[in-house]
Amino acid sequence: MARMARAVWAAAGGDVRRALGARPGTELVITGHSLGAGVACLLAVLLAKEEEALAARVRCFAFAPPPVFAPLSAARGVEVRAFLHGEDCVPFLSVDAGRRLLASLRAAGTIADTHSSLAVSRMVFGRCAPSADLVAAVSRAARGVDLPRVERAPRLLIPASSVVWVRQACGKSAGEAGGGSGGG
């Protein structure tokens, strides 16, 4: 995605600079969805360093962006608004997240091997609470405590200055959540 952000700017940067120069006081708004939102976030971070040279405010609206950046301290001052849906997995996908998920599954499997099949079935189907040792092992694995550090799998984040998390109201579709008449 970083390569794509650089490629987008290499292809469009000259035209964007000319357009912004012809319209003083104009702001540059970057947007994207899913992987495109990841590219938009990275482009916003890239352009934040050039904002003064661009003579334009740079803002990004990212819809369901994946985690693409670390450390967040390097993105200070970047104006990115991320919009996440409560059921969407993309904002949580990364190589690191996959590693922690697999570690959690391995931990659960290891602990499950110490319980009877009946006990495991009862836990899986919600008939009884998971055992304390299972909860502890899976929680530890999910945090990545025992995972070796892998240089090409950093813990990435969404470089957002604000996040809007959209969740469905209980029993209502997103359009019905407000309960109002829809008037303005």
CSV table of N, CA, C and O in Angstrom, one decimal, residues 13-98:
chain,number,residue,atom,x,y,z
A,13,GLY,N,0.6,14.0,-8.6
A,13,GLY,CA,1.1,15.1,-7.8
A,13,GLY,C,1.2,16.4,-8.6
A,13,GLY,O,0.9,17.5,-8.1
A,14,GLY,N,1.8,16.3,-9.8
A,14,GLY,CA,2.0,17.5,-10.5
A,14,GLY,C,0.7,18.2,-10.9
A,14,GLY,O,0.6,19.5,-10.7
A,15,ASP,N,-0.3,17.5,-11.3
A,15,ASP,CA,-1.6,18.1,-11.6
A,15,ASP,C,-2.3,18.6,-10.4
A,15,ASP,O,-2.9,19.7,-10.4
A,16,VAL,N,-2.1,17.9,-9.2
A,16,VAL,CA,-2.7,18.4,-8.0
A,16,VAL,C,-2.1,19.7,-7.5
A,16,VAL,O,-2.7,20.6,-7.2
A,17,ARG,N,-0.7,19.7,-7.6
A,17,ARG,CA,0.0,21.0,-7.2
A,17,ARG,C,-0.5,22.1,-8.1
A,17,ARG,O,-0.7,23.2,-7.6
A,18,ARG,N,-0.6,21.9,-9.4
A,18,ARG,CA,-1.0,23.0,-10.3
A,18,ARG,C,-2.4,23.5,-9.9
A,18,ARG,O,-2.7,24.7,-9.9
A,19,ALA,N,-3.3,22.5,-9.7
A,19,ALA,CA,-4.7,22.8,-9.4
A,19,ALA,C,-4.8,23.6,-8.1
A,19,ALA,O,-5.5,24.6,-8.0
A,20,LEU,N,-4.0,23.2,-7.1
A,20,LEU,CA,-4.1,23.9,-5.8
A,20,LEU,C,-3.4,25.3,-5.9
A,20,LEU,O,-3.9,26.2,-5.3
A,21,GLY,N,-2.4,25.4,-6.7
A,21,GLY,CA,-1.8,26.7,-6.9
A,21,GLY,C,-2.7,27.7,-7.6
A,21,GLY,O,-2.6,28.9,-7.4
A,22,ALA,N,-3.6,27.2,-8.5
A,22,ALA,CA,-4.5,28.0,-9.2
A,22,ALA,C,-5.7,28.4,-8.4
A,22,ALA,O,-6.4,29.4,-8.7
A,23,ARG,N,-5.8,27.8,-7.2
A,23,ARG,CA,-7.0,28.1,-6.4
A,23,ARG,C,-6.5,28.2,-4.9
A,23,ARG,O,-6.7,27.3,-4.1
A,24,PRO,N,-5.9,29.4,-4.6
A,24,PRO,CA,-5.4,29.5,-3.2
A,24,PRO,C,-6.5,29.4,-2.2
A,24,PRO,O,-7.7,29.7,-2.4
A,25,GLY,N,-6.2,28.8,-1.0
A,25,GLY,CA,-7.2,28.6,0.0
A,25,GLY,C,-8.0,27.3,-0.1
A,25,GLY,O,-8.8,26.9,0.7
A,26,THR,N,-7.7,26.6,-1.2
A,26,THR,CA,-8.4,25.3,-1.4
A,26,THR,C,-7.8,24.2,-0.6
A,26,THR,O,-6.6,24.2,-0.3
A,27,GLU,N,-8.5,23.3,-0.1
A,27,GLU,CA,-8.0,22.1,0.6
A,27,GLU,C,-8.0,20.9,-0.2
A,27,GLU,O,-8.8,20.8,-1.2
A,28,LEU,N,-7.1,20.0,0.1
A,28,LEU,CA,-7.0,18.7,-0.6
A,28,LEU,C,-7.6,17.6,0.2
A,28,LEU,O,-7.2,17.4,1.4
A,29,VAL,N,-8.7,17.0,-0.3
A,29,VAL,CA,-9.4,15.9,0.4
A,29,VAL,C,-9.1,14.6,-0.3
A,29,VAL,O,-9.3,14.5,-1.5
A,30,ILE,N,-8.6,13.7,0.5
A,30,ILE,CA,-8.3,12.3,0.0
A,30,ILE,C,-9.2,11.4,0.6
A,30,ILE,O,-9.5,11.5,1.8
A,31,THR,N,-9.7,10.4,-0.1
A,31,THR,CA,-10.7,9.5,0.4
A,31,THR,C,-10.4,8.1,-0.2
A,31,THR,O,-9.8,8.0,-1.3
A,32,GLY,N,-10.9,7.1,0.5
A,32,GLY,CA,-10.8,5.7,0.0
A,32,GLY,C,-11.6,4.8,0.8
A,32,GLY,O,-12.0,5.1,1.9
A,33,HIS,N,-11.8,3.6,0.3
A,33,HIS,CA,-12.5,2.5,1.0
A,33,HIS,C,-11.7,1.3,1.0
A,33,HIS,O,-11.1,0.9,0.0
A,34,SER,N,-11.7,0.6,2.2
A,34,SER,CA,-11.0,-0.6,2.4
A,34,SER,C,-9.5,-0.5,2.0
A,34,SER,O,-8.8,0.4,2.6
A,35,LEU,N,-8.9,-1.3,1.1
A,35,LEU,CA,-7.5,-1.1,0.7
A,35,LEU,C,-7.2,0.3,0.2
A,35,LEU,O,-6.2,0.9,0.5
A,36,GLY,N,-8.2,0.9,-0.5
A,36,GLY,CA,-8.0,2.2,-1.0
A,36,GLY,C,-8.0,3.2,0.1
A,36,GLY,O,-7.3,4.3,0.1
A,37,ALA,N,-8.6,2.9,1.2
A,37,ALA,CA,-8.6,3.8,2.4
A,37,ALA,C,-7.2,3.7,3.1
A,37,ALA,O,-6.7,4.7,3.6
A,38,GLY,N,-6.6,2.5,3.0
A,38,GLY,CA,-5.2,2.4,3.5
A,38,GLY,C,-4.3,3.2,2.7
A,38,GLY,O,-3.4,3.9,3.3
A,39,VAL,N,-4.4,3.2,1.4
A,39,VAL,CA,-3.6,4.0,0.5
A,39,VAL,C,-3.8,5.5,0.8
A,39,VAL,O,-2.9,6.3,0.9
A,40,ALA,N,-5.1,5.9,1.0
A,40,ALA,CA,-5.4,7.3,1.3
A,40,ALA,C,-4.8,7.7,2.6
A,40,ALA,O,-4.3,8.8,2.7
A,41,CYS,N,-4.8,6.9,3.6
A,41,CYS,CA,-4.2,7.2,4.9
A,41,CYS,C,-2.7,7.4,4.7
A,41,CYS,O,-2.1,8.4,5.2
A,42,LEU,N,-2.1,6.5,4.0
A,42,LEU,CA,-0.6,6.7,3.8
A,42,LEU,C,-0.3,7.9,3.0
A,42,LEU,O,0.7,8.6,3.2
A,43,LEU,N,-1.1,8.2,2.0
A,43,LEU,CA,-0.9,9.4,1.2
A,43,LEU,C,-1.0,10.6,2.0
A,43,LEU,O,-0.3,11.6,1.9
A,44,ALA,N,-2.0,10.6,2.9
A,44,ALA,CA,-2.2,11.8,3.8
A,44,ALA,C,-1.0,12.0,4.7
A,44,ALA,O,-0.5,13.1,4.9
A,45,VAL,N,-0.4,10.9,5.2
A,45,VAL,CA,0.8,11.0,6.0
A,45,VAL,C,1.9,11.5,5.2
A,45,VAL,O,2.7,12.4,5.6
A,46,LEU,N,2.1,11.0,4.0
A,46,LEU,CA,3.1,11.4,3.1
A,46,LEU,C,3.0,12.9,2.8
A,46,LEU,O,4.0,13.7,2.8
A,47,LEU,N,1.8,13.4,2.5
A,47,LEU,CA,1.6,14.8,2.1
A,47,LEU,C,1.6,15.7,3.3
A,47,LEU,O,1.8,16.9,3.1
A,48,ALA,N,1.4,15.2,4.5
A,48,ALA,CA,1.4,16.1,5.7
A,48,ALA,C,2.8,16.8,5.8
A,48,ALA,O,2.9,17.9,6.2
A,49,LYS,N,3.8,16.1,5.4
A,49,LYS,CA,5.2,16.6,5.4
A,49,LYS,C,5.3,17.7,4.3
A,49,LYS,O,6.2,18.6,4.4
A,50,GLU,N,4.5,17.7,3.3
A,50,GLU,CA,4.6,18.7,2.2
A,50,GLU,C,3.4,19.7,2.3
A,50,GLU,O,3.3,20.5,1.4
A,51,GLU,N,2.6,19.7,3.3
A,51,GLU,CA,1.5,20.6,3.4
A,51,GLU,C,1.8,22.0,3.2
A,51,GLU,O,1.1,22.8,2.5
A,52,GLU,N,2.9,22.5,3.8
A,52,GLU,CA,3.3,23.9,3.6
A,52,GLU,C,3.7,24.2,2.2
A,52,GLU,O,3.3,25.2,1.6
A,53,ALA,N,4.4,23.3,1.5
A,53,ALA,CA,4.8,23.5,0.1
A,53,ALA,C,3.6,23.4,-0.8
A,53,ALA,O,3.5,24.1,-1.8
A,54,LEU,N,2.6,22.6,-0.4
A,54,LEU,CA,1.3,22.5,-1.2
A,54,LEU,C,0.5,23.8,-1.0
A,54,LEU,O,-0.4,24.0,-1.9
A,55,ALA,N,0.7,24.5,0.1
A,55,ALA,CA,-0.1,25.6,0.4
A,55,ALA,C,-1.6,25.3,0.5
A,55,ALA,O,-2.5,26.0,0.0
A,56,ALA,N,-1.9,24.1,1.0
A,56,ALA,CA,-3.3,23.6,1.2
A,56,ALA,C,-3.4,22.7,2.4
A,56,ALA,O,-2.4,22.0,2.7
A,57,ARG,N,-4.5,22.8,3.0
A,57,ARG,CA,-4.8,21.9,4.1
A,57,ARG,C,-5.1,20.5,3.5
A,57,ARG,O,-5.8,20.4,2.5
A,58,VAL,N,-4.5,19.4,4.1
A,58,VAL,CA,-4.8,18.1,3.6
A,58,VAL,C,-5.6,17.3,4.6
A,58,VAL,O,-5.3,17.3,5.8
A,59,ARG,N,-6.7,16.8,4.1
A,59,ARG,CA,-7.6,16.0,5.0
A,59,ARG,C,-7.9,14.7,4.3
A,59,ARG,O,-7.9,14.6,3.1
A,60,CYS,N,-8.1,13.6,5.1
A,60,CYS,CA,-8.4,12.3,4.6
A,60,CYS,C,-9.6,11.7,5.3
A,60,CYS,O,-9.7,11.8,6.5
A,61,PHE,N,-10.5,11.2,4.5
A,61,PHE,CA,-11.7,10.4,5.0
A,61,PHE,C,-11.5,9.0,4.5
A,61,PHE,O,-11.6,8.7,3.3
A,62,ALA,N,-11.3,8.1,5.5
A,62,ALA,CA,-11.0,6.7,5.2
A,62,ALA,C,-12.1,5.8,5.7
A,62,ALA,O,-12.4,5.9,6.9
A,63,PHE,N,-12.7,5.1,4.8
A,63,PHE,CA,-13.8,4.2,5.1
A,63,PHE,C,-13.3,2.8,5.2
A,63,PHE,O,-12.9,2.2,4.2
A,64,ALA,N,-13.4,2.2,6.4
A,64,ALA,CA,-12.9,0.8,6.6
A,64,ALA,C,-11.5,0.6,6.2
A,64,ALA,O,-11.1,-0.3,5.5
A,65,PRO,N,-10.6,1.5,6.7
A,65,PRO,CA,-9.1,1.3,6.4
A,65,PRO,C,-8.5,0.2,7.2
A,65,PRO,O,-8.9,-0.1,8.3
A,66,PRO,N,-7.6,-0.6,6.6
A,66,PRO,CA,-6.8,-1.5,7.3
A,66,PRO,C,-5.7,-0.8,8.1
A,66,PRO,O,-5.4,0.3,7.8
A,67,PRO,N,-5.2,-1.5,9.1
A,67,PRO,CA,-4.0,-0.9,9.8
A,67,PRO,C,-2.8,-0.8,8.9
A,67,PRO,O,-2.5,-1.8,8.3
A,68,VAL,N,-2.2,0.4,8.7
A,68,VAL,CA,-1.2,0.5,7.7
A,68,VAL,C,0.0,1.3,8.2
A,68,VAL,O,1.0,1.4,7.4
A,69,PHE,N,0.1,1.7,9.5
A,69,PHE,CA,1.1,2.7,9.8
A,69,PHE,C,1.6,2.4,11.3
A,69,PHE,O,0.9,2.1,12.1
A,70,ALA,N,2.9,2.7,11.4
A,70,ALA,CA,3.5,2.7,12.8
A,70,ALA,C,4.8,3.4,12.7
A,70,ALA,O,5.4,3.4,11.6
A,71,PRO,N,5.2,4.1,13.6
A,71,PRO,CA,4.6,4.5,14.9
A,71,PRO,C,3.6,5.6,14.7
A,71,PRO,O,3.8,6.5,13.8
A,72,LEU,N,2.6,5.7,15.5
A,72,LEU,CA,1.6,6.7,15.4
A,72,LEU,C,2.2,8.1,15.6
A,72,LEU,O,1.7,9.1,15.1
A,73,SER,N,3.2,8.2,16.5
A,73,SER,CA,3.8,9.5,16.8
A,73,SER,C,4.3,10.2,15.5
A,73,SER,O,4.4,11.4,15.4
A,74,ALA,N,4.7,9.4,14.5
A,74,ALA,CA,5.2,10.0,13.2
A,74,ALA,C,4.0,10.5,12.4
A,74,ALA,O,4.3,11.3,11.4
A,75,ALA,N,2.8,10.2,12.7
A,75,ALA,CA,1.6,10.8,12.0
A,75,ALA,C,1.0,11.9,12.7
A,75,ALA,O,-0.1,12.3,12.4
A,76,ARG,N,1.6,12.4,13.8
A,76,ARG,CA,1.1,13.6,14.5
A,76,ARG,C,0.8,14.7,13.6
A,76,ARG,O,1.6,15.1,12.8
A,77,GLY,N,-0.4,15.3,13.7
A,77,GLY,CA,-0.7,16.5,12.9
A,77,GLY,C,-1.4,16.1,11.6
A,77,GLY,O,-1.9,16.9,10.9
A,78,VAL,N,-1.5,14.8,11.3
A,78,VAL,CA,-2.1,14.4,10.0
A,78,VAL,C,-3.6,14.3,10.3
A,78,VAL,O,-4.0,13.7,11.3
A,79,GLU,N,-4.4,14.9,9.4
A,79,GLU,CA,-5.9,14.9,9.7
A,79,GLU,C,-6.5,13.8,8.9
A,79,GLU,O,-6.8,13.9,7.7
A,80,VAL,N,-6.8,12.6,9.6
A,80,VAL,CA,-7.4,11.5,9.0
A,80,VAL,C,-8.6,11.1,9.9
A,80,VAL,O,-8.5,11.0,11.1
A,81,ARG,N,-9.8,11.1,9.2
A,81,ARG,CA,-11.0,10.6,9.9
A,81,ARG,C,-11.3,9.2,9.4
A,81,ARG,O,-11.5,9.0,8.2
A,82,ALA,N,-11.3,8.2,10.3
A,82,ALA,CA,-11.6,6.8,9.9
A,82,ALA,C,-13.0,6.5,10.3
A,82,ALA,O,-13.4,6.8,11.4
A,83,PHE,N,-13.7,5.9,9.4
A,83,PHE,CA,-15.1,5.4,9.6
A,83,PHE,C,-15.0,3.9,9.6
A,83,PHE,O,-14.7,3.3,8.6
A,84,LEU,N,-15.4,3.3,10.7
A,84,LEU,CA,-15.4,1.8,10.9
A,84,LEU,C,-16.8,1.3,11.1
A,84,LEU,O,-17.6,1.9,11.8
A,85,HIS,N,-17.1,0.2,10.5
A,85,HIS,CA,-18.4,-0.5,10.8
A,85,HIS,C,-18.1,-1.6,11.9
A,85,HIS,O,-17.1,-2.3,11.8
A,86,GLY,N,-19.0,-1.7,12.8
A,86,GLY,CA,-18.8,-2.6,13.9
A,86,GLY,C,-18.6,-4.1,13.5
A,86,GLY,O,-18.0,-4.9,14.2
A,87,GLU,N,-19.1,-4.5,12.4
A,87,GLU,CA,-19.0,-5.9,11.9
A,87,GLU,C,-17.8,-6.1,10.9
A,87,GLU,O,-17.6,-7.2,10.5
A,88,ASP,N,-17.1,-5.1,10.5
A,88,ASP,CA,-16.1,-5.2,9.5
A,88,ASP,C,-14.8,-5.7,10.1
A,88,ASP,O,-14.3,-5.1,11.0
A,89,CYS,N,-14.2,-6.6,9.4
A,89,CYS,CA,-12.9,-7.2,9.9
A,89,CYS,C,-11.7,-6.4,9.3
A,89,CYS,O,-10.6,-6.4,9.9
A,90,VAL,N,-11.9,-5.7,8.2
A,90,VAL,CA,-10.7,-5.1,7.5
A,90,VAL,C,-9.9,-4.2,8.4
A,90,VAL,O,-8.7,-4.2,8.4
A,91,PRO,N,-10.6,-3.3,9.3
A,91,PRO,CA,-9.8,-2.4,10.1
A,91,PRO,C,-8.9,-3.1,11.1
A,91,PRO,O,-8.1,-2.5,11.8
A,92,PHE,N,-9.0,-4.4,11.2
A,92,PHE,CA,-8.3,-5.2,12.2
A,92,PHE,C,-7.3,-6.2,11.6
A,92,PHE,O,-6.7,-6.9,12.3
A,93,LEU,N,-7.3,-6.2,10.2
A,93,LEU,CA,-6.4,-7.2,9.5
A,93,LEU,C,-5.0,-6.7,9.4
A,93,LEU,O,-4.8,-5.5,8.9
A,94,SER,N,-4.1,-7.5,9.7
A,94,SER,CA,-2.7,-7.3,9.5
A,94,SER,C,-1.9,-8.6,9.6
A,94,SER,O,-2.5,-9.5,10.2
A,95,VAL,N,-0.7,-8.7,9.2
A,95,VAL,CA,0.0,-9.9,9.4
A,95,VAL,C,0.2,-10.2,10.9
A,95,VAL,O,0.0,-11.3,11.4
A,96,ASP,N,0.4,-9.1,11.7
A,96,ASP,CA,0.5,-9.3,13.1
A,96,ASP,C,-0.8,-9.8,13.7
A,96,ASP,O,-0.8,-10.7,14.6
A,97,ALA,N,-1.9,-9.3,13.3
A,97,ALA,CA,-3.2,-9.7,13.8
A,97,ALA,C,-3.4,-11.2,13.5
A,97,ALA,O,-3.9,-12.0,14.3
A,98,GLY,N,-3.0,-11.6,12.3
A,98,GLY,CA,-3.1,-13.0,11.9
A,98,GLY,C,-2.3,-13.9,12.7
A,98,GLY,O,-2.7,-15.0,13.1
